[in-house]
Amino acid sequence: MHKDLERILLTEQQIGERVTAVAREVDKAMTGKRPVAVGILKGSIIFYADFIRCLTVPLELDFMAVSSYGSGSTSSGKLKIKKDLDGDVKGRDVIVIEDIIDSGFTLACLKKLLCERGAASVTIVTLLDKHERRTEDIAPDYNCFEIPDEFVVGYGLDYDEEYRSLPYIGILKRSVYQK
Ligand code: IMP
Ligand code: MG
């Protein structure tokens, strides 16, 4: 285990099994469609790569990078698009693949934006859900794991751009970020 971690929350094996199971459910629901899989950079990249490889429906891949400003927990917060999609989502079935839903602000803004652009449907898939912290009226359509209100890293998730390449998800020691 990495020395900055309090403990491992989800092992590589637990993640692999659950991601495969959820992807198969989404795949079934998308039968006959040709969705666009939108990965939210950078946190979702490892989840995204594992998830899409379990889908059998024909897929288009696209990515967005966003960051939220303001409190993030009030409507005065704003979502900034750092990298927009390459393709047009008008009339398309969109699968948004995100690492974690916390306040829900990011995904609420993204869903609204994709609907405004004319997406035929928006399906939200998250790896982790810190449901205790939700302030926005939004829930993922599919979520792999509900987790407690702790700061987690690994499997794509970072703290200050570190720890993304850990193959498991761990709780970061408070001493690392309460300096
Ligand atoms: P929301 O807009 O409050 O739902 O925040 C979602 C974003 O916050 C995620 O995309 C992550 O980038 C970040 N985030 C929230 N909790 C964690 C965590 O425990 N570890 C790493 N990133 C997190
Ligand atoms: Mg993120």
JSON list of C-alpha atoms and ligand atoms in Angstrom, two decimals:
[
{"chain": "A", "resi": 1, "resn": "MET", "atom": "CA", "xyz": [0.00, 0.00, 0.00]},
{"chain": "A", "resi": 2, "resn": "HIS", "atom": "CA", "xyz": [1.18, 3.55, -0.76]},
{"chain": "A", "resi": 3, "resn": "LYS", "atom": "CA", "xyz": [2.62, 5.25, 2.36]},
{"chain": "A", "resi": 4, "resn": "ASP", "atom": "CA", "xyz": [0.25, 8.27, 2.08]},
{"chain": "A", "resi": 5, "resn": "LEU", "atom": "CA", "xyz": [-2.84, 6.12, 2.45]},
{"chain": "A", "resi": 6, "resn": "GLU", "atom": "CA", "xyz": [-4.85, 5.51, 5.60]},
{"chain": "A", "resi": 7, "resn": "ARG", "atom": "CA", "xyz": [-6.24, 2.28, 4.15]},
{"chain": "A", "resi": 8, "resn": "ILE", "atom": "CA", "xyz": [-7.34, 0.62, 0.94]},
{"chain": "A", "resi": 9, "resn": "LEU", "atom": "CA", "xyz": [-11.06, 1.13, 0.35]},
{"chain": "A", "resi": 10, "resn": "LEU", "atom": "CA", "xyz": [-11.51, -0.87, -2.86]},
{"chain": "A", "resi": 11, "resn": "THR", "atom": "CA", "xyz": [-9.09, -3.46, -4.20]},
{"chain": "A", "resi": 12, "resn": "GLU", "atom": "CA", "xyz": [-8.17, -3.96, -7.82]},
{"chain": "A", "resi": 13, "resn": "GLN", "atom": "CA", "xyz": [-10.27, -7.13, -7.88]},
{"chain": "A", "resi": 14, "resn": "GLN", "atom": "CA", "xyz": [-13.36, -5.53, -6.31]},
{"chain": "A", "resi": 15, "resn": "ILE", "atom": "CA", "xyz": [-13.18, -2.67, -8.80]},
{"chain": "A", "resi": 16, "resn": "GLY", "atom": "CA", "xyz": [-12.71, -4.99, -11.77]},
{"chain": "A", "resi": 17, "resn": "GLU", "atom": "CA", "xyz": [-15.68, -7.20, -10.90]},
{"chain": "A", "resi": 18, "resn": "ARG", "atom": "CA", "xyz": [-18.08, -4.35, -10.20]},
{"chain": "A", "resi": 19, "resn": "VAL", "atom": "CA", "xyz": [-17.07, -2.25, -13.24]},
{"chain": "A", "resi": 20, "resn": "THR", "atom": "CA", "xyz": [-17.60, -5.27, -15.50]},
{"chain": "A", "resi": 21, "resn": "ALA", "atom": "CA", "xyz": [-21.05, -5.97, -13.98]},
{"chain": "A", "resi": 22, "resn": "VAL", "atom": "CA", "xyz": [-22.21, -2.35, -14.34]},
{"chain": "A", "resi": 23, "resn": "ALA", "atom": "CA", "xyz": [-20.86, -2.08, -17.89]},
{"chain": "A", "resi": 24, "resn": "ARG", "atom": "CA", "xyz": [-22.81, -5.20, -18.88]},
{"chain": "A", "resi": 25, "resn": "GLU", "atom": "CA", "xyz": [-26.02, -3.63, -17.53]},
{"chain": "A", "resi": 26, "resn": "VAL", "atom": "CA", "xyz": [-25.40, -0.43, -19.49]},
{"chain": "A", "resi": 27, "resn": "ASP", "atom": "CA", "xyz": [-24.53, -2.46, -22.59]},
{"chain": "A", "resi": 28, "resn": "LYS", "atom": "CA", "xyz": [-27.85, -4.29, -22.38]},
{"chain": "A", "resi": 29, "resn": "ALA", "atom": "CA", "xyz": [-29.76, -1.03, -21.96]},
{"chain": "A", "resi": 30, "resn": "MET", "atom": "CA", "xyz": [-28.02, 0.40, -25.05]},
{"chain": "A", "resi": 31, "resn": "THR", "atom": "CA", "xyz": [-28.83, -2.54, -27.35]},
{"chain": "A", "resi": 32, "resn": "GLY", "atom": "CA", "xyz": [-29.53, -1.33, -30.90]},
{"chain": "A", "resi": 33, "resn": "LYS", "atom": "CA", "xyz": [-28.02, 2.11, -30.23]},
{"chain": "A", "resi": 34, "resn": "ARG", "atom": "CA", "xyz": [-24.72, 3.68, -31.20]},
{"chain": "A", "resi": 35, "resn": "PRO", "atom": "CA", "xyz": [-23.89, 5.83, -28.18]},
{"chain": "A", "resi": 36, "resn": "VAL", "atom": "CA", "xyz": [-21.14, 8.38, -27.64]},
{"chain": "A", "resi": 37, "resn": "ALA", "atom": "CA", "xyz": [-19.08, 7.57, -24.55]},
{"chain": "A", "resi": 38, "resn": "VAL", "atom": "CA", "xyz": [-18.01, 10.88, -23.02]},
{"chain": "A", "resi": 39, "resn": "GLY", "atom": "CA", "xyz": [-15.18, 10.60, -20.50]},
{"chain": "A", "resi": 40, "resn": "ILE", "atom": "CA", "xyz": [-14.65, 13.46, -18.09]},
{"chain": "A", "resi": 41, "resn": "LEU", "atom": "CA", "xyz": [-10.91, 14.13, -17.92]},
{"chain": "A", "resi": 42, "resn": "LYS", "atom": "CA", "xyz": [-8.74, 13.35, -16.18]},
{"chain": "A", "resi": 43, "resn": "GLY", "atom": "CA", "xyz": [-10.17, 11.43, -13.23]},
{"chain": "A", "resi": 44, "resn": "SER", "atom": "CA", "xyz": [-12.27, 9.01, -15.28]},
{"chain": "A", "resi": 45, "resn": "ILE", "atom": "CA", "xyz": [-9.59, 7.74, -17.68]},
{"chain": "A", "resi": 46, "resn": "ILE", "atom": "CA", "xyz": [-8.84, 4.39, -16.05]},
{"chain": "A", "resi": 47, "resn": "PHE", "atom": "CA", "xyz": [-12.48, 3.69, -15.24]},
{"chain": "A", "resi": 48, "resn": "TYR", "atom": "CA", "xyz": [-13.39, 4.75, -18.79]},
{"chain": "A", "resi": 49, "resn": "ALA", "atom": "CA", "xyz": [-10.85, 2.41, -20.38]},
{"chain": "A", "resi": 50, "resn": "ASP", "atom": "CA", "xyz": [-12.01, -0.58, -18.32]},
{"chain": "A", "resi": 51, "resn": "PHE", "atom": "CA", "xyz": [-15.70, 0.26, -18.74]},
{"chain": "A", "resi": 52, "resn": "ILE", "atom": "CA", "xyz": [-15.81, 0.71, -22.52]},
{"chain": "A", "resi": 53, "resn": "ARG", "atom": "CA", "xyz": [-13.95, -2.55, -23.09]},
{"chain": "A", "resi": 54, "resn": "CYS", "atom": "CA", "xyz": [-16.95, -4.38, -21.57]},
{"chain": "A", "resi": 55, "resn": "LEU", "atom": "CA", "xyz": [-19.40, -2.79, -24.01]},
{"chain": "A", "resi": 56, "resn": "THR", "atom": "CA", "xyz": [-20.38, -4.62, -27.19]},
{"chain": "A", "resi": 57, "resn": "VAL", "atom": "CA", "xyz": [-22.57, -1.91, -28.78]},
{"chain": "A", "resi": 58, "resn": "PRO", "atom": "CA", "xyz": [-20.84, 0.20, -31.46]},
{"chain": "A", "resi": 59, "resn": "LEU", "atom": "CA", "xyz": [-19.34, 3.24, -29.73]},
{"chain": "A", "resi": 60, "resn": "GLU", "atom": "CA", "xyz": [-17.90, 6.62, -30.46]},
{"chain": "A", "resi": 61, "resn": "LEU", "atom": "CA", "xyz": [-15.39, 7.97, -27.92]},
{"chain": "A", "resi": 62, "resn": "ASP", "atom": "CA", "xyz": [-15.18, 11.58, -26.88]},
{"chain": "A", "resi": 63, "resn": "PHE", "atom": "CA", "xyz": [-13.82, 13.59, -23.93]},
{"chain": "A", "resi": 64, "resn": "MET", "atom": "CA", "xyz": [-14.40, 16.77, -21.97]},
{"chain": "A", "resi": 65, "resn": "ALA", "atom": "CA", "xyz": [-12.35, 18.48, -19.31]},
{"chain": "A", "resi": 66, "resn": "VAL", "atom": "CA", "xyz": [-14.18, 20.77, -16.89]},
{"chain": "A", "resi": 67, "resn": "SER", "atom": "CA", "xyz": [-13.53, 22.53, -13.63]},
{"chain": "A", "resi": 68, "resn": "SER", "atom": "CA", "xyz": [-15.94, 24.11, -11.22]},
{"chain": "A", "resi": 69, "resn": "TYR", "atom": "CA", "xyz": [-15.52, 27.55, -9.76]},
{"chain": "A", "resi": 70, "resn": "GLY", "atom": "CA", "xyz": [-17.28, 29.23, -6.90]},
{"chain": "A", "resi": 71, "resn": "SER", "atom": "CA", "xyz": [-18.40, 27.28, -3.88]},
{"chain": "A", "resi": 72, "resn": "GLY", "atom": "CA", "xyz": [-19.49, 24.33, -5.97]},
{"chain": "A", "resi": 73, "resn": "SER", "atom": "CA", "xyz": [-22.27, 23.73, -3.52]},
{"chain": "A", "resi": 74, "resn": "THR", "atom": "CA", "xyz": [-24.38, 26.73, -4.43]},
{"chain": "A", "resi": 75, "resn": "SER", "atom": "CA", "xyz": [-26.01, 27.78, -7.66]},
{"chain": "A", "resi": 76, "resn": "SER", "atom": "CA", "xyz": [-23.53, 30.67, -7.88]},
{"chain": "A", "resi": 77, "resn": "GLY", "atom": "CA", "xyz": [-20.81, 28.14, -8.75]},
{"chain": "A", "resi": 78, "resn": "LYS", "atom": "CA", "xyz": [-19.86, 27.96, -12.43]},
{"chain": "A", "resi": 79, "resn": "LEU", "atom": "CA", "xyz": [-18.62, 25.16, -14.60]},
{"chain": "A", "resi": 80, "resn": "LYS", "atom": "CA", "xyz": [-15.69, 26.05, -16.84]},
{"chain": "A", "resi": 81, "resn": "ILE", "atom": "CA", "xyz": [-15.14, 23.94, -19.96]},
{"chain": "A", "resi": 82, "resn": "LYS", "atom": "CA", "xyz": [-11.38, 23.45, -20.34]},
{"chain": "A", "resi": 83, "resn": "LYS", "atom": "CA", "xyz": [-11.71, 21.02, -23.25]},
{"chain": "A", "resi": 84, "resn": "ASP", "atom": "CA", "xyz": [-14.93, 20.59, -25.19]},
{"chain": "A", "resi": 85, "resn": "LEU", "atom": "CA", "xyz": [-16.20, 17.57, -27.12]},
{"chain": "A", "resi": 86, "resn": "ASP", "atom": "CA", "xyz": [-14.84, 17.01, -30.63]},
{"chain": "A", "resi": 87, "resn": "GLY", "atom": "CA", "xyz": [-18.20, 15.81, -31.96]},
{"chain": "A", "resi": 88, "resn": "ASP", "atom": "CA", "xyz": [-21.79, 17.02, -32.08]},
{"chain": "A", "resi": 89, "resn": "VAL", "atom": "CA", "xyz": [-24.15, 15.28, -29.64]},
{"chain": "A", "resi": 90, "resn": "LYS", "atom": "CA", "xyz": [-27.37, 16.43, -31.31]},
{"chain": "A", "resi": 91, "resn": "GLY", "atom": "CA", "xyz": [-29.70, 13.45, -31.60]},
{"chain": "A", "resi": 92, "resn": "ARG", "atom": "CA", "xyz": [-27.12, 11.13, -30.00]},
{"chain": "A", "resi": 93, "resn": "ASP", "atom": "CA", "xyz": [-27.40, 8.83, -27.00]},
{"chain": "A", "resi": 94, "resn": "VAL", "atom": "CA", "xyz": [-24.67, 10.04, -24.66]},
{"chain": "A", "resi": 95, "resn": "ILE", "atom": "CA", "xyz": [-23.07, 8.01, -21.87]},
{"chain": "A", "resi": 96, "resn": "VAL", "atom": "CA", "xyz": [-21.24, 10.33, -19.47]},
{"chain": "A", "resi": 97, "resn": "ILE", "atom": "CA", "xyz": [-18.48, 8.49, -17.62]},
{"chain": "A", "resi": 98, "resn": "GLU", "atom": "CA", "xyz": [-17.26, 10.24, -14.47]},
{"chain": "A", "resi": 99, "resn": "ASP", "atom": "CA", "xyz": [-14.99, 9.18, -11.62]},
{"chain": "A", "resi": 100, "resn": "ILE", "atom": "CA", "xyz": [-16.97, 10.48, -8.64]},
{"chain": "A", "resi": 101, "resn": "ILE", "atom": "CA", "xyz": [-20.14, 12.38, -7.81]},
{"chain": "A", "resi": 102, "resn": "ASP", "atom": "CA", "xyz": [-19.80, 14.54, -4.72]},
{"chain": "A", "resi": 103, "resn": "SER", "atom": "CA", "xyz": [-21.99, 17.67, -4.47]},
{"chain": "A", "resi": 104, "resn": "GLY", "atom": "CA", "xyz": [-23.41, 16.76, -7.88]},
{"chain": "A", "resi": 105, "resn": "PHE", "atom": "CA", "xyz": [-22.64, 20.22, -9.25]},
{"chain": "A", "resi": 106, "resn": "THR", "atom": "CA", "xyz": [-20.36, 19.04, -12.09]},
{"chain": "A", "resi": 107, "resn": "LEU", "atom": "CA", "xyz": [-22.74, 16.39, -13.39]},
{"chain": "A", "resi": 108, "resn": "ALA", "atom": "CA", "xyz": [-25.83, 18.57, -12.99]},
{"chain": "A", "resi": 109, "resn": "CYS", "atom": "CA", "xyz": [-24.18, 21.26, -15.16]},
{"chain": "A", "resi": 110, "resn": "LEU", "atom": "CA", "xyz": [-22.95, 18.73, -17.71]},
{"chain": "A", "resi": 111, "resn": "LYS", "atom": "CA", "xyz": [-26.31, 17.05, -18.03]},
{"chain": "A", "resi": 112, "resn": "LYS", "atom": "CA", "xyz": [-28.01, 20.39, -18.59]},
{"chain": "A", "resi": 113, "resn": "LEU", "atom": "CA", "xyz": [-25.43, 21.36, -21.21]},
{"chain": "A", "resi": 114, "resn": "LEU", "atom": "CA", "xyz": [-25.75, 18.08, -23.14]},
{"chain": "A", "resi": 115, "resn": "CYS", "atom": "CA", "xyz": [-29.55, 18.34, -23.11]},
{"chain": "A", "resi": 116, "resn": "GLU", "atom": "CA", "xyz": [-29.36, 21.93, -24.37]},
{"chain": "A", "resi": 117, "resn": "ARG", "atom": "CA", "xyz": [-27.16, 20.70, -27.22]},
{"chain": "A", "resi": 118, "resn": "GLY", "atom": "CA", "xyz": [-29.91, 18.30, -28.23]},
{"chain": "A", "resi": 119, "resn": "ALA", "atom": "CA", "xyz": [-28.68, 14.91, -27.02]},
{"chain": "A", "resi": 120, "resn": "ALA", "atom": "CA", "xyz": [-31.38, 12.25, -27.51]},
{"chain": "A", "resi": 121, "resn": "SER", "atom": "CA", "xyz": [-30.55, 10.81, -24.09]},
{"chain": "A", "resi": 122, "resn": "VAL", "atom": "CA", "xyz": [-27.97, 11.35, -21.34]},
{"chain": "A", "resi": 123, "resn": "THR", "atom": "CA", "xyz": [-26.98, 8.35, -19.20]},
{"chain": "A", "resi": 124, "resn": "ILE", "atom": "CA", "xyz": [-24.69, 9.13, -16.27]},
{"chain": "A", "resi": 125, "resn": "VAL", "atom": "CA", "xyz": [-22.31, 6.41, -15.09]},
{"chain": "A", "resi": 126, "resn": "THR", "atom": "CA", "xyz": [-20.11, 7.02, -12.04]},
{"chain": "A", "resi": 127, "resn": "LEU", "atom": "CA", "xyz": [-17.47, 4.91, -10.39]},
{"chain": "A", "resi": 128, "resn": "LEU", "atom": "CA", "xyz": [-17.99, 6.38, -6.91]},
{"chain": "A", "resi": 129, "resn": "ASP", "atom": "CA", "xyz": [-20.83, 8.18, -5.17]},
{"chain": "A", "resi": 130, "resn": "LYS", "atom": "CA", "xyz": [-20.32, 10.20, -1.97]},
{"chain": "A", "resi": 131, "resn": "HIS", "atom": "CA", "xyz": [-24.07, 10.50, -1.55]},
{"chain": "A", "resi": 132, "resn": "GLU", "atom": "CA", "xyz": [-23.86, 12.14, 1.92]},
{"chain": "A", "resi": 133, "resn": "ARG", "atom": "CA", "xyz": [-22.41, 15.26, 0.33]},
{"chain": "A", "resi": 134, "resn": "ARG", "atom": "CA", "xyz": [-25.00, 15.79, -2.38]},
{"chain": "A", "resi": 135, "resn": "THR", "atom": "CA", "xyz": [-26.44, 19.32, -2.65]},
{"chain": "A", "resi": 136, "resn": "GLU", "atom": "CA", "xyz": [-27.76, 19.15, -6.23]},
{"chain": "A", "resi": 137, "resn": "ASP", "atom": "CA", "xyz": [-30.88, 17.28, -7.25]},
{"chain": "A", "resi": 138, "resn": "ILE", "atom": "CA", "xyz": [-29.13, 14.68, -9.39]},
{"chain": "A", "resi": 139, "resn": "ALA", "atom": "CA", "xyz": [-28.35, 10.96, -9.17]},
{"chain": "A", "resi": 140, "resn": "PRO", "atom": "CA", "xyz": [-26.25, 8.82, -11.49]},
{"chain": "A", "resi": 141, "resn": "ASP", "atom": "CA", "xyz": [-28.19, 6.34, -13.63]},
{"chain": "A", "resi": 142, "resn": "TYR", "atom": "CA", "xyz": [-25.52, 3.76, -12.81]},
{"chain": "A", "resi": 143, "resn": "ASN", "atom": "CA", "xyz": [-22.97, 3.87, -10.00]},
{"chain": "A", "resi": 144, "resn": "CYS", "atom": "CA", "xyz": [-20.37, 1.27, -9.07]},
{"chain": "A", "resi": 145, "resn": "PHE", "atom": "CA", "xyz": [-19.70, 2.00, -5.37]},
{"chain": "A", "resi": 146, "resn": "GLU", "atom": "CA", "xyz": [-21.24, 4.21, -2.68]},
{"chain": "A", "resi": 147, "resn": "ILE", "atom": "CA", "xyz": [-18.43, 5.47, -0.46]},
{"chain": "A", "resi": 148, "resn": "PRO", "atom": "CA", "xyz": [-18.20, 7.37, 2.85]},
{"chain": "A", "resi": 149, "resn": "ASP", "atom": "CA", "xyz": [-17.31, 11.07, 3.04]},
{"chain": "A", "resi": 150, "resn": "GLU", "atom": "CA", "xyz": [-13.52, 10.58, 2.88]},
{"chain": "A", "resi": 151, "resn": "PHE", "atom": "CA", "xyz": [-10.99, 11.88, 0.37]},
{"chain": "A", "resi": 152, "resn": "VAL", "atom": "CA", "xyz": [-10.03, 9.01, -1.92]},
{"chain": "A", "resi": 153, "resn": "VAL", "atom": "CA", "xyz": [-7.31, 8.59, -4.54]},
{"chain": "A", "resi": 154, "resn": "GLY", "atom": "CA", "xyz": [-6.16, 6.00, -7.07]},
{"chain": "A", "resi": 155, "resn": "TYR", "atom": "CA", "xyz": [-7.63, 4.32, -10.17]},
{"chain": "A", "resi": 156, "resn": "GLY", "atom": "CA", "xyz": [-7.62, 7.72, -11.91]},
{"chain": "A", "resi": 157, "resn": "LEU", "atom": "CA", "xyz": [-8.47, 9.92, -8.92]},
{"chain": "A", "resi": 158, "resn": "ASP", "atom": "CA", "xyz": [-5.88, 12.39, -7.70]},
{"chain": "A", "resi": 159, "resn": "TYR", "atom": "CA", "xyz": [-4.91, 14.76, -4.97]},
{"chain": "A", "resi": 160, "resn": "ASP", "atom": "CA", "xyz": [-2.94, 17.62, -6.51]},
{"chain": "A", "resi": 161, "resn": "GLU", "atom": "CA", "xyz": [-2.30, 15.46, -9.64]},
{"chain": "A", "resi": 162, "resn": "GLU", "atom": "CA", "xyz": [-0.72, 12.64, -7.61]},
{"chain": "A", "resi": 163, "resn": "TYR", "atom": "CA", "xyz": [-1.79, 9.01, -7.05]},
{"chain": "A", "resi": 164, "resn": "ARG", "atom": "CA", "xyz": [-3.82, 8.58, -10.29]},
{"chain": "A", "resi": 165, "resn": "SER", "atom": "CA", "xyz": [-1.88, 5.49, -11.40]},
{"chain": "A", "resi": 166, "resn": "LEU", "atom": "CA", "xyz": [-2.48, 3.42, -8.24]},
{"chain": "A", "resi": 167, "resn": "PRO", "atom": "CA", "xyz": [-4.44, 0.32, -9.36]},
{"chain": "A", "resi": 168, "resn": "TYR", "atom": "CA", "xyz": [-6.70, 0.41, -6.26]},
{"chain": "A", "resi": 169, "resn": "ILE", "atom": "CA", "xyz": [-8.69, 3.13, -4.44]},
{"chain": "A", "resi": 170, "resn": "GLY", "atom": "CA", "xyz": [-7.49, 4.25, -1.03]},
{"chain": "A", "resi": 171, "resn": "ILE", "atom": "CA", "xyz": [-8.36, 6.81, 1.63]},
{"chain": "A", "resi": 172, "resn": "LEU", "atom": "CA", "xyz": [-5.72, 9.53, 1.74]},
{"chain": "A", "resi": 173, "resn": "LYS", "atom": "CA", "xyz": [-4.18, 10.31, 5.14]},
{"chain": "A", "resi": 174, "resn": "ARG", "atom": "CA", "xyz": [-5.50, 13.61, 6.44]},
{"chain": "A", "resi": 175, "resn": "SER", "atom": "CA", "xyz": [-1.94, 14.69, 7.25]},
{"chain": "A", "resi": 176, "resn": "VAL", "atom": "CA", "xyz": [-1.24, 14.82, 3.48]},
{"chain": "A", "resi": 177, "resn": "TYR", "atom": "CA", "xyz": [-3.81, 17.55, 2.80]},
{"chain": "A", "resi": 178, "resn": "GLN", "atom": "CA", "xyz": [-4.12, 19.22, 6.21]},
{"chain": "A", "resi": 179, "resn": "LYS", "atom": "CA", "xyz": [-0.69, 20.77, 6.16]},
{"chain": "B", "resi": 1, "resn": "IMP", "atom": "P1", "xyz": [-18.97, 17.58, -7.56]},
{"chain": "B", "resi": 1, "resn": "IMP", "atom": "O1", "xyz": [-19.11, 18.60, -8.64]},
{"chain": "B", "resi": 1, "resn": "IMP", "atom": "O2", "xyz": [-19.00, 18.20, -6.19]},
{"chain": "B", "resi": 1, "resn": "IMP", "atom": "O3", "xyz": [-19.93, 16.42, -7.67]},
{"chain": "B", "resi": 1, "resn": "IMP", "atom": "O4", "xyz": [-17.48, 17.05, -7.62]},
{"chain": "B", "resi": 1, "resn": "IMP", "atom": "C1", "xyz": [-17.04, 16.09, -8.47]},
{"chain": "B", "resi": 1, "resn": "IMP", "atom": "C2", "xyz": [-15.55, 16.25, -8.66]},
{"chain": "B", "resi": 1, "resn": "IMP", "atom": "O5", "xyz": [-14.85, 16.52, -7.44]},
{"chain": "B", "resi": 1, "resn": "IMP", "atom": "C3", "xyz": [-14.95, 14.98, -9.19]},
{"chain": "B", "resi": 1, "resn": "IMP", "atom": "O6", "xyz": [-14.96, 14.95, -10.59]},
{"chain": "B", "resi": 1, "resn": "IMP", "atom": "C4", "xyz": [-13.55, 14.99, -8.62]},
{"chain": "B", "resi": 1, "resn": "IMP", "atom": "O7", "xyz": [-12.70, 15.65, -9.51]},
{"chain": "B", "resi": 1, "resn": "IMP", "atom": "C5", "xyz": [-13.63, 15.80, -7.36]},
{"chain": "B", "resi": 1, "resn": "IMP", "atom": "N1", "xyz": [-13.65, 14.96, -6.13]},
{"chain": "B", "resi": 1, "resn": "IMP", "atom": "C6", "xyz": [-14.62, 14.88, -5.21]},
{"chain": "B", "resi": 1, "resn": "IMP", "atom": "N2", "xyz": [-14.30, 14.04, -4.22]},
{"chain": "B", "resi": 1, "resn": "IMP", "atom": "C7", "xyz": [-13.08, 13.54, -4.52]},
{"chain": "B", "resi": 1, "resn": "IMP", "atom": "C8", "xyz": [-12.21, 12.59, -3.85]},
{"chain": "B", "resi": 1, "resn": "IMP", "atom": "O8", "xyz": [-12.49, 12.01, -2.79]},
{"chain": "B", "resi": 1, "resn": "IMP", "atom": "N3", "xyz": [-11.03, 12.33, -4.49]},
{"chain": "B", "resi": 1, "resn": "IMP", "atom": "C9", "xyz": [-10.67, 12.92, -5.66]},
{"chain": "B", "resi": 1, "resn": "IMP", "atom": "N4", "xyz": [-11.45, 13.81, -6.31]},
{"chain": "B", "resi": 1, "resn": "IMP", "atom": "C10", "xyz": [-12.65, 14.12, -5.75]},
{"chain": "B", "resi": 2, "resn": "MG", "atom": "MG", "xyz": [-13.33, 14.85, -11.99]}
]
